[in-house]
Amino acid sequence: DGFFLRCCKKAMLEPEKSFILLLDEINRCNIPKVLGDLMTTLETSKRLPWNSTEEAWDYREGTSVTLPYSERIFSVPENIYVVGTMNTTDRSVAPLDSALRRRFGFMRIGPMESNGIRGAIDSEELEGSITTWLKLNVKLKKTLGADAQIGHSYFFDADEQISQVKKDAED
């Protein structure tokens, strides 16, 4: 059994608990190979619902599929949430986009989009490269669009790296 099938089995054993499956950079994987016939079973209307009154899974028509190789009956329980991340500027997204957009919700999360951080741009709360980065991203978004913004990982440990360069220069 693969990872997803094992996750579904575990979720079915704990129906009151939520499970999240994170597919990082989903646009880089071979979707038909990773999800295959399971693509439709991930849709909300095809999920296996939990009947809390009867304390049992409610096997309705359309909530199960027969797996092609093992010929086992398979369902995706409603307590599994699949989250896929992708880089919208990556050109490999285009073929993937149409198949997924028909079935799933998309939410754009730009670099450092929280109001708390955004409000701190002009305050003394943030210093150094982070402030510069936030101001740069505001300008990039206004002039070139959201896809031109620089992500947070670009600046991991930037202040420490600058300090190390200064220290090395002094030595």
mmCIF file of C-alpha atoms in Angstrom:
data_model
loop_
_atom_site.group_PDB
_atom_site.id
_atom_site.type_symbol
_atom_site.label_atom_id
_atom_site.label_comp_id
_atom_site.label_asym_id
_atom_site.label_seq_id
_atom_site.Cartn_x
_atom_site.Cartn_y
_atom_site.Cartn_z
ATOM 1 C CA ASP A 1 0.000 0.000 0.000
ATOM 2 C CA GLY A 2 1.198 3.483 -0.811
ATOM 3 C CA PHE A 3 1.330 6.478 1.481
ATOM 4 C CA PHE A 4 -2.071 7.884 0.512
ATOM 5 C CA LEU A 5 -3.828 4.556 0.996
ATOM 6 C CA ARG A 6 -2.199 4.161 4.431
ATOM 7 C CA CYS A 7 -3.325 7.706 5.362
ATOM 8 C CA CYS A 8 -6.898 6.899 4.321
ATOM 9 C CA LYS A 9 -6.888 3.715 6.389
ATOM 10 C CA LYS A 10 -5.659 5.609 9.447
ATOM 11 C CA ALA A 11 -8.244 8.361 8.909
ATOM 12 C CA MET A 12 -10.993 5.754 8.745
ATOM 13 C CA LEU A 13 -9.883 4.364 12.108
ATOM 14 C CA GLU A 14 -10.126 7.843 13.669
ATOM 15 C CA PRO A 15 -13.166 9.477 12.038
ATOM 16 C CA GLU A 16 -13.427 12.312 14.573
ATOM 17 C CA LYS A 17 -9.869 13.449 13.826
ATOM 18 C CA SER A 18 -8.767 15.530 10.821
ATOM 19 C CA PHE A 19 -5.824 14.476 8.671
ATOM 20 C CA ILE A 20 -3.893 16.761 6.343
ATOM 21 C CA LEU A 21 -1.867 15.440 3.437
ATOM 22 C CA LEU A 22 0.566 18.077 2.181
ATOM 23 C CA LEU A 23 1.839 17.751 -1.373
ATOM 24 C CA ASP A 24 4.597 20.327 -1.564
ATOM 25 C CA GLU A 25 5.235 21.701 -5.064
ATOM 26 C CA ILE A 26 2.470 19.548 -6.530
ATOM 27 C CA ASN A 27 3.213 21.043 -9.951
ATOM 28 C CA ARG A 28 6.560 19.223 -9.985
ATOM 29 C CA CYS A 29 5.038 15.773 -9.620
ATOM 30 C CA ASN A 30 3.480 13.578 -12.250
ATOM 31 C CA ILE A 31 -0.178 14.090 -11.221
ATOM 32 C CA PRO A 32 -1.591 11.107 -13.138
ATOM 33 C CA LYS A 33 1.063 8.879 -11.568
ATOM 34 C CA VAL A 34 0.637 10.300 -8.047
ATOM 35 C CA LEU A 35 -3.153 10.598 -7.972
ATOM 36 C CA GLY A 36 -4.218 8.566 -10.997
ATOM 37 C CA ASP A 37 -7.845 7.488 -10.776
ATOM 38 C CA LEU A 38 -8.003 8.985 -7.289
ATOM 39 C CA MET A 39 -8.364 12.513 -8.662
ATOM 40 C CA THR A 40 -12.148 12.259 -8.684
ATOM 41 C CA THR A 41 -12.272 10.557 -5.273
ATOM 42 C CA LEU A 42 -10.747 13.700 -3.762
ATOM 43 C CA GLU A 43 -13.739 15.803 -4.781
ATOM 44 C CA THR A 44 -16.051 16.728 -1.902
ATOM 45 C CA SER A 45 -19.055 15.104 -3.561
ATOM 46 C CA LYS A 46 -17.191 11.786 -3.866
ATOM 47 C CA ARG A 47 -15.881 11.609 -0.287
ATOM 48 C CA LEU A 48 -16.945 8.906 2.122
ATOM 49 C CA PRO A 49 -19.026 10.630 4.839
ATOM 50 C CA TRP A 50 -19.017 9.709 8.530
ATOM 51 C CA ASN A 51 -22.449 9.132 10.052
ATOM 52 C CA SER A 52 -22.001 10.233 13.661
ATOM 53 C CA THR A 53 -25.500 9.020 14.628
ATOM 54 C CA GLU A 54 -24.758 5.454 13.576
ATOM 55 C CA GLU A 55 -21.030 5.831 14.266
ATOM 56 C CA ALA A 56 -20.155 4.269 10.941
ATOM 57 C CA TRP A 57 -18.919 5.268 7.507
ATOM 58 C CA ASP A 58 -21.815 5.864 5.124
ATOM 59 C CA TYR A 59 -20.970 3.949 1.952
ATOM 60 C CA ARG A 60 -23.184 5.694 -0.607
ATOM 61 C CA GLU A 61 -23.170 5.155 -4.320
ATOM 62 C CA GLY A 62 -20.363 7.125 -5.925
ATOM 63 C CA THR A 63 -18.126 7.282 -2.837
ATOM 64 C CA SER A 64 -16.041 4.202 -3.672
ATOM 65 C CA VAL A 65 -13.903 3.117 -6.584
ATOM 66 C CA THR A 66 -12.329 -0.192 -7.502
ATOM 67 C CA LEU A 67 -8.552 0.101 -7.520
ATOM 68 C CA PRO A 68 -7.296 -1.024 -10.934
ATOM 69 C CA TYR A 69 -4.401 -3.259 -9.863
ATOM 70 C CA SER A 70 -5.569 -4.804 -6.585
ATOM 71 C CA GLU A 71 -9.270 -4.623 -7.521
ATOM 72 C CA ARG A 72 -10.018 -3.587 -3.939
ATOM 73 C CA ILE A 73 -12.826 -1.177 -3.125
ATOM 74 C CA PHE A 74 -11.410 2.172 -2.018
ATOM 75 C CA SER A 75 -12.881 5.374 -0.589
ATOM 76 C CA VAL A 76 -11.370 8.639 0.575
ATOM 77 C CA PRO A 77 -12.841 9.551 3.964
ATOM 78 C CA GLU A 78 -14.119 13.090 4.412
ATOM 79 C CA ASN A 79 -11.696 13.744 7.298
ATOM 80 C CA ILE A 80 -8.675 13.848 4.970
ATOM 81 C CA TYR A 81 -7.705 17.236 3.606
ATOM 82 C CA VAL A 82 -5.293 17.389 0.689
ATOM 83 C CA VAL A 83 -3.263 20.581 0.431
ATOM 84 C CA GLY A 84 -0.999 21.104 -2.546
ATOM 85 C CA THR A 85 1.466 23.951 -2.808
ATOM 86 C CA MET A 86 2.764 25.276 -6.093
ATOM 87 C CA ASN A 87 4.807 28.095 -7.461
ATOM 88 C CA THR A 88 2.571 30.062 -9.808
ATOM 89 C CA THR A 89 5.502 31.421 -11.795
ATOM 90 C CA ASP A 90 6.673 27.918 -12.688
ATOM 91 C CA ARG A 91 5.683 27.250 -16.300
ATOM 92 C CA SER A 92 4.996 23.571 -15.538
ATOM 93 C CA VAL A 93 1.802 24.688 -13.780
ATOM 94 C CA ALA A 94 -0.140 25.332 -17.002
ATOM 95 C CA PRO A 95 -1.030 21.720 -17.922
ATOM 96 C CA LEU A 96 -1.785 20.883 -14.313
ATOM 97 C CA ASP A 97 -3.892 23.936 -13.713
ATOM 98 C CA SER A 98 -6.939 23.064 -15.793
ATOM 99 C CA ALA A 99 -7.429 19.549 -14.370
ATOM 100 C CA LEU A 100 -7.087 20.680 -10.785
ATOM 101 C CA ARG A 101 -9.008 23.934 -11.092
ATOM 102 C CA ARG A 102 -12.119 22.055 -12.184
ATOM 103 C CA ARG A 103 -12.106 20.064 -8.960
ATOM 104 C CA PHE A 104 -10.403 21.998 -6.181
ATOM 105 C CA GLY A 105 -10.303 25.408 -4.579
ATOM 106 C CA PHE A 106 -7.231 27.558 -5.015
ATOM 107 C CA MET A 107 -5.991 30.177 -2.605
ATOM 108 C CA ARG A 108 -3.126 32.495 -3.428
ATOM 109 C CA ILE A 109 -0.824 33.154 -0.505
ATOM 110 C CA GLY A 110 1.804 35.697 -1.387
ATOM 111 C CA PRO A 111 5.034 36.284 0.474
ATOM 112 C CA MET A 112 4.384 37.713 3.946
ATOM 113 C CA GLU A 113 0.773 38.658 3.252
ATOM 114 C CA SER A 114 -0.388 38.927 6.871
ATOM 115 C CA ASN A 115 -1.775 42.295 7.946
ATOM 116 C CA GLY A 116 0.413 42.327 11.064
ATOM 117 C CA ILE A 117 3.605 42.138 9.033
ATOM 118 C CA ARG A 118 2.305 44.485 6.357
ATOM 119 C CA GLY A 119 1.428 47.061 9.017
ATOM 120 C CA ALA A 120 4.918 46.787 10.455
ATOM 121 C CA ILE A 121 6.663 47.822 7.239
ATOM 122 C CA ASP A 122 7.032 51.435 8.293
ATOM 123 C CA SER A 123 7.416 50.797 12.021
ATOM 124 C CA GLU A 124 10.430 49.968 14.122
ATOM 125 C CA GLU A 125 9.199 46.391 14.730
ATOM 126 C CA LEU A 126 11.068 44.942 11.770
ATOM 127 C CA GLU A 127 14.654 45.702 11.005
ATOM 128 C CA GLY A 128 17.271 45.109 8.374
ATOM 129 C CA SER A 129 16.752 42.848 5.398
ATOM 130 C CA ILE A 130 13.180 41.892 6.328
ATOM 131 C CA THR A 131 11.994 45.496 6.109
ATOM 132 C CA THR A 132 13.867 45.952 2.833
ATOM 133 C CA TRP A 133 12.358 42.730 1.496
ATOM 134 C CA LEU A 134 8.811 43.743 2.422
ATOM 135 C CA LYS A 135 9.202 47.165 0.818
ATOM 136 C CA LEU A 136 10.749 45.578 -2.280
ATOM 137 C CA ASN A 137 7.830 43.130 -2.580
ATOM 138 C CA VAL A 138 5.289 45.944 -2.324
ATOM 139 C CA LYS A 139 7.044 47.723 -5.211
ATOM 140 C CA LEU A 140 7.429 44.517 -7.257
ATOM 141 C CA LYS A 141 3.759 43.670 -6.861
ATOM 142 C CA LYS A 142 2.684 47.178 -7.927
ATOM 143 C CA THR A 143 4.970 47.370 -10.949
ATOM 144 C CA LEU A 144 5.380 43.783 -12.220
ATOM 145 C CA GLY A 145 2.553 41.862 -10.558
ATOM 146 C CA ALA A 146 2.271 39.347 -7.741
ATOM 147 C CA ASP A 147 4.288 36.648 -9.533
ATOM 148 C CA ALA A 148 7.384 38.892 -9.435
ATOM 149 C CA GLN A 149 7.541 38.989 -5.633
ATOM 150 C CA ILE A 150 10.456 37.386 -3.827
ATOM 151 C CA GLY A 151 9.644 34.556 -1.426
ATOM 152 C CA HIS A 152 10.722 34.351 2.193
ATOM 153 C CA SER A 153 13.241 31.532 1.732
ATOM 154 C CA TYR A 154 15.406 33.840 -0.340
ATOM 155 C CA PHE A 155 16.128 35.778 2.829
ATOM 156 C CA PHE A 156 16.551 32.955 5.345
ATOM 157 C CA ASP A 157 19.348 33.968 7.697
ATOM 158 C CA ALA A 158 20.163 37.047 5.598
ATOM 159 C CA ASP A 159 20.964 39.166 8.664
ATOM 160 C CA GLU A 160 23.207 36.421 10.053
ATOM 161 C CA GLN A 161 24.972 36.069 6.717
ATOM 162 C CA ILE A 162 25.571 39.826 6.525
ATOM 163 C CA SER A 163 26.931 39.797 10.092
ATOM 164 C CA GLN A 164 29.249 36.901 9.220
ATOM 165 C CA VAL A 165 30.559 38.724 6.133
ATOM 166 C CA LYS A 166 31.240 41.855 8.232
ATOM 167 C CA LYS A 167 32.991 39.752 10.895
ATOM 168 C CA ASP A 168 35.104 37.969 8.279
ATOM 169 C CA ALA A 169 36.051 41.345 6.757
ATOM 170 C CA GLU A 170 37.177 42.599 10.194
ATOM 171 C CA ASP A 171 39.307 39.486 10.774
#
